[in-house]
Short mmCIF file of C-alpha atoms and ligand atoms in Angstrom, two decimals:
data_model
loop_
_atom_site.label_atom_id
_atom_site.label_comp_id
_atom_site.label_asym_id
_atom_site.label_seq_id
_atom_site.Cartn_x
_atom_site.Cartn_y
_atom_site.Cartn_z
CA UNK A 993 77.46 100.63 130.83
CA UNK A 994 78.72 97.41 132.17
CA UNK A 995 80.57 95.23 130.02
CA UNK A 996 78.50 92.71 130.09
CA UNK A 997 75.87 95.55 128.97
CA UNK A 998 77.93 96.12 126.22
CA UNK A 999 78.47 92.57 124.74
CA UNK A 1000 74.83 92.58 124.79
CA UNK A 1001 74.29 95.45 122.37
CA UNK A 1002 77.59 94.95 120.39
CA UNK A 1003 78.58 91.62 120.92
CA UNK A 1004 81.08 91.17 117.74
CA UNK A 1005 82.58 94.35 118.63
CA UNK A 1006 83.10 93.46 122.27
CA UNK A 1007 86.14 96.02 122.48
CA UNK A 1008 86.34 94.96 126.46
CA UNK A 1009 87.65 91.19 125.76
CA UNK A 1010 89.58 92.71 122.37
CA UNK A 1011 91.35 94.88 124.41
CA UNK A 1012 91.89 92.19 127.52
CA UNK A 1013 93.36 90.22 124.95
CA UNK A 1014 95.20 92.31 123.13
CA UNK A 1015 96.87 93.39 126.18
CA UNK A 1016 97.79 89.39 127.26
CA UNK A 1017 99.15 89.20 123.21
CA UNK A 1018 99.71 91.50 121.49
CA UNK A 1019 101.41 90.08 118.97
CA UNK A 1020 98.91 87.86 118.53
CA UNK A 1021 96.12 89.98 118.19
CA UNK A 1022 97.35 92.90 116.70
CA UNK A 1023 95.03 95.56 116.84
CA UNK A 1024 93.72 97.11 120.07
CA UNK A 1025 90.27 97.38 119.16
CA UNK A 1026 87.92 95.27 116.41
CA UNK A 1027 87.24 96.20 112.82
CA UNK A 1028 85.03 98.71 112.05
CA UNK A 1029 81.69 98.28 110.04
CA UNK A 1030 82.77 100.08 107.32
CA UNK A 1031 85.76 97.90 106.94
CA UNK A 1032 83.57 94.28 107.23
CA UNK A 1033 81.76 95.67 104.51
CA UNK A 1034 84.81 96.02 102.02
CA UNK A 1035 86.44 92.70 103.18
CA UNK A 1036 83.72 90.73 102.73
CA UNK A 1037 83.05 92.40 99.14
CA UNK A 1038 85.86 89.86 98.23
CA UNK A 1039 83.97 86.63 98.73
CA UNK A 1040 83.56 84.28 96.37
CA UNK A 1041 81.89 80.78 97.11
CA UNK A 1042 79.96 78.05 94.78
CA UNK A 1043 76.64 76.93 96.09
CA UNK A 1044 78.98 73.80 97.47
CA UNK A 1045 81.71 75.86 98.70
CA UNK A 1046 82.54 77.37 101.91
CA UNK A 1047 84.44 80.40 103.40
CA UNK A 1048 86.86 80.30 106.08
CA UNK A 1049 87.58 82.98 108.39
CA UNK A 1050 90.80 83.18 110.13
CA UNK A 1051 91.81 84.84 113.42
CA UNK A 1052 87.72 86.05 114.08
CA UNK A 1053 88.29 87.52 117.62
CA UNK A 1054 85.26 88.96 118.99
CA UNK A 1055 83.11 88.72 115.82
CA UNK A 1056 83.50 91.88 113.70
CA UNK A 1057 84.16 90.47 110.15
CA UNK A 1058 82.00 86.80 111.30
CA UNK A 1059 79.67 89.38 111.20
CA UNK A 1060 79.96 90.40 108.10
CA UNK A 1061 80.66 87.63 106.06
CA UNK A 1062 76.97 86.52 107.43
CA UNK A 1063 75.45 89.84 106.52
CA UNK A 1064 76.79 88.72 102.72
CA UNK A 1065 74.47 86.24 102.70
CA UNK A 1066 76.70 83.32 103.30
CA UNK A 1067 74.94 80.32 104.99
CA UNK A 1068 76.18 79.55 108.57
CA UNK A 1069 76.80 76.66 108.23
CA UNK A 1070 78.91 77.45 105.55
CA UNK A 1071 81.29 79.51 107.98
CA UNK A 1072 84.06 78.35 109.07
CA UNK A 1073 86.12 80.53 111.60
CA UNK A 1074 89.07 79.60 112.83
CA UNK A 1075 90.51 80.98 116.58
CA UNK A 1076 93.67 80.13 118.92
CA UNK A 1077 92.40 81.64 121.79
CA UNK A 1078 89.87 79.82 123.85
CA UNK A 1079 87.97 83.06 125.35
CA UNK A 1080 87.42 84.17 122.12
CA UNK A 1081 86.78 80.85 120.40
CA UNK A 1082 83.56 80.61 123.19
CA UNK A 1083 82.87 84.06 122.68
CA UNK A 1084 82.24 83.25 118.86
CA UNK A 1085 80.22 80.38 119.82
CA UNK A 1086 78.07 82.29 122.25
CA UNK A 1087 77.11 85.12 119.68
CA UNK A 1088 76.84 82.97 116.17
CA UNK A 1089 75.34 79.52 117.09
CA UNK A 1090 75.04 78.33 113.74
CA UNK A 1091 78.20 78.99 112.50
CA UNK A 1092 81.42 76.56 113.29
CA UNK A 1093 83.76 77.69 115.24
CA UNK A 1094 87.05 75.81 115.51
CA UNK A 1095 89.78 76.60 118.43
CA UNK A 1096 92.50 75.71 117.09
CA UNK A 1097 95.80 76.94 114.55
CA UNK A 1098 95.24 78.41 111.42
CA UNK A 1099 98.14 76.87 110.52
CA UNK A 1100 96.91 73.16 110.06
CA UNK A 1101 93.91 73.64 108.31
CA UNK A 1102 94.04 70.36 106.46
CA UNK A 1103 93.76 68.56 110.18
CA UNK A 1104 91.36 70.70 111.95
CA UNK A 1105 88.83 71.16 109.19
CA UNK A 1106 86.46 68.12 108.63
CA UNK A 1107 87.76 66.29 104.72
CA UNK A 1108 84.05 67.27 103.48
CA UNK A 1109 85.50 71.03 103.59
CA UNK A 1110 89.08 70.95 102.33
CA UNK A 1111 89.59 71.63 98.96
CA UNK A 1112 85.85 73.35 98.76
CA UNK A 1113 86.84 76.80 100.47
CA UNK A 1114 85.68 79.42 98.46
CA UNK A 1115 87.30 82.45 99.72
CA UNK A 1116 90.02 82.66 103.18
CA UNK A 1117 89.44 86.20 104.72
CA UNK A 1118 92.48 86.72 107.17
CA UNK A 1119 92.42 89.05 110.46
CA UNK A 1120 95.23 87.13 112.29
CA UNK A 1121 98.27 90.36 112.06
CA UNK A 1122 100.50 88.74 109.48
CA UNK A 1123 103.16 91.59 109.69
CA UNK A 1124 103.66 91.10 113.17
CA UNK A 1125 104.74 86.93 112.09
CA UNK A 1126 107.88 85.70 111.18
CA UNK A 1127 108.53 84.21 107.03
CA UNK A 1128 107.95 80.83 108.19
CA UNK A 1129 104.95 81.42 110.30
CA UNK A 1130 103.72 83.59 107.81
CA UNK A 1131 104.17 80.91 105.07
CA UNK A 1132 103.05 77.96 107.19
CA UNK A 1133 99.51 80.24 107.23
CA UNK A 1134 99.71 81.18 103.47
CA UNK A 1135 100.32 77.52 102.67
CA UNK A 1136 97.74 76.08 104.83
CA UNK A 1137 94.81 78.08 103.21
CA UNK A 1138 95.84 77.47 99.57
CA UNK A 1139 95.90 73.62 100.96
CA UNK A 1140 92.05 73.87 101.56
CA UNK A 1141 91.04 75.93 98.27
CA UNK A 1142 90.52 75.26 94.36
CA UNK A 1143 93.43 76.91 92.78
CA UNK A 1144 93.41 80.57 91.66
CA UNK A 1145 90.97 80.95 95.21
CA UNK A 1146 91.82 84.06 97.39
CA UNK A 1147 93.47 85.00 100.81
CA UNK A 1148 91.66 88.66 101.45
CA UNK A 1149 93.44 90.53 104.26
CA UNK A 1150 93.43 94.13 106.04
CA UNK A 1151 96.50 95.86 106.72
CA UNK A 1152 96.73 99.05 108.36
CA UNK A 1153 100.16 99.85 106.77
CA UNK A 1154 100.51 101.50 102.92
CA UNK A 1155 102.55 98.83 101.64
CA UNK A 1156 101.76 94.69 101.15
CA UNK A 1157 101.52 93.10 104.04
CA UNK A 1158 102.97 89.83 102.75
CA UNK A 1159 106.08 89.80 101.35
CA UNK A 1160 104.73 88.34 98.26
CA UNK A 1161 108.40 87.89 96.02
CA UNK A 1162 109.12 85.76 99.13
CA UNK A 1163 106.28 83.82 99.56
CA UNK A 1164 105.17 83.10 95.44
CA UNK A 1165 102.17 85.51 95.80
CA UNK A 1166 100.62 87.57 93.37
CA UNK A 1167 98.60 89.93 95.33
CA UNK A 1168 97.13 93.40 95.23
CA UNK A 1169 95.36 96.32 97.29
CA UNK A 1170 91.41 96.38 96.54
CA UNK A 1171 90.51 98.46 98.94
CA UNK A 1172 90.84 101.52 101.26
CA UNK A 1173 88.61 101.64 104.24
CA UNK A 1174 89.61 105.15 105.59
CA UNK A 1175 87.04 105.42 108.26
CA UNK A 1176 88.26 102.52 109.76
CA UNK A 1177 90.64 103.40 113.11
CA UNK A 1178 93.29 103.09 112.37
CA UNK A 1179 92.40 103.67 107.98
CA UNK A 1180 92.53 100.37 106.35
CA UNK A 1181 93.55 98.49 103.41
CA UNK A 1182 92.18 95.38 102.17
CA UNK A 1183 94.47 93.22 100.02
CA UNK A 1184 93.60 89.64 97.98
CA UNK A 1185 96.56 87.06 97.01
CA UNK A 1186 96.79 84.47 95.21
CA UNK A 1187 99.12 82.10 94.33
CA UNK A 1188 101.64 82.10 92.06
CA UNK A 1189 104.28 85.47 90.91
CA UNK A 1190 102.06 88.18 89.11
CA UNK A 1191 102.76 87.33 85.53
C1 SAM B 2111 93.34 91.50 114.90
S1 SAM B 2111 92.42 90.17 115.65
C2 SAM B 2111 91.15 90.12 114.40
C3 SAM B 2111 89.79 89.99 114.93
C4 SAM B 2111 88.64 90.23 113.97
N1 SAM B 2111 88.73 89.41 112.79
C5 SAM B 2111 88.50 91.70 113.61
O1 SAM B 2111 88.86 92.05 112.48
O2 SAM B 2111 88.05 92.47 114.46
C6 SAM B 2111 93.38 88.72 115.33
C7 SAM B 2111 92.80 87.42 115.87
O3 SAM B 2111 93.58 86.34 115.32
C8 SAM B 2111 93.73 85.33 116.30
N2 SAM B 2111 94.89 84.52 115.91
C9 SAM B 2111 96.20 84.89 115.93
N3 SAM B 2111 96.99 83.91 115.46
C10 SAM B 2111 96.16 82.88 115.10
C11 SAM B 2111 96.38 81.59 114.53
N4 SAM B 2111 97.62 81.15 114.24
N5 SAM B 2111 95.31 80.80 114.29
C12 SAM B 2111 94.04 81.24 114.57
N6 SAM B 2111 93.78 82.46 115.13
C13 SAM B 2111 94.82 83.27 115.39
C14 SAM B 2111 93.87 86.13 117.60
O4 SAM B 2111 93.59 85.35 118.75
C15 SAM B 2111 92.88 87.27 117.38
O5 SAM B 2111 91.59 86.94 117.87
#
């Protein structure tokens, strides 16, 4: 099957451009291959989102979790997914025309997103590796999603390590593990923080 053959059938699990990508950056992408179903299925458990409200995703590659979050029932144009990498930014565009699809940092949410949709974020899913970042960079992204949200709102992550993948002492997070995907390569956990120490 030709690629392109393949993005037709599967195109949010394109594992062709993941893997092209994650072979340019791999510290930027993380993961060699795209989430599995089972595991967009327990992420996107997490969401929660007012009528008015809307979720962002960060880091949404070829489409895997985008996927899901629109499988929960979440309006399009209620999706916001946020992507640093042009091919993939396109390639999000291409498969979900309704949604919007932002190339840009997940670090300055508060410029890129339009001032109807800061501070009315529901729920920030996460698929951008934040083990492989640095305190600061890991913080700048932490801080820019709580900028965007109601207070008490949730980042929801996967992690295919055993322990927190934030250092949440360090960054003022209470957070916790409320999920295992294990049929996810490599098995999964799903984690949701919020801010403030766990009292
Ligand atoms: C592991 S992939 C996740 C893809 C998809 N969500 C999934 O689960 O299959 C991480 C993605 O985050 C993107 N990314 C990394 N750093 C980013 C940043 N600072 N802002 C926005 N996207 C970023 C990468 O380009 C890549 O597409």
């Amino acid at each position: 099957m030709t690629d392109h053959k393949a993005a037709q059938d599967r195109p949010d699990m394109n594992p062709w451009l993941f893997f092209r990508r994650w072979l340019a950056n791999p510290r930027e992408v993380g993961s060699v291959t795209p989430s599995s179903p089972a595991l967009k299925r327990r992420l996107t458990q997490e969401i929660v989102r007012a009528p008015d409200e809307y979720v962002v995703e960060l880091g949404g590659g070829t489409g895997a979790i985008t996927r899901g979050i629109l499988e929960r029932g979440v309006p399009a144009d209620r999706l916001y997914v946020i992507e640093i990498n042009h091919e993939m930014a396109q390639h999000l565009r291409d498969i979900f025309p309704g949604i919007h699809v932002i190339e840009g940092d997940a670090r300055r949410l508060t410029e890129i997103l339009p001032p109807q949709v800061v501070g009315k974020v529901g729920t920030t899913l996460c698929g951008i590796p934040m083990m492989l970042l640095t305190i600061e960079e890991q913080q700048a992204i932490v801080d820019s999603a709580y900028s965007v949200m109601p207070k008490g709102r949730q980042i929801v992550l996967y992690t295919y390590a055993l322990a927190s993948p934030l250092p949440r002492d360090k960054l003022g997070l209470a957070g916790r593990r409320v999920g295992f995907v294990p049929a996810n390569i490599p098995p999964a956990s799903v984690w949701a923080y919020r801010q403030g120490k766990a009292g």
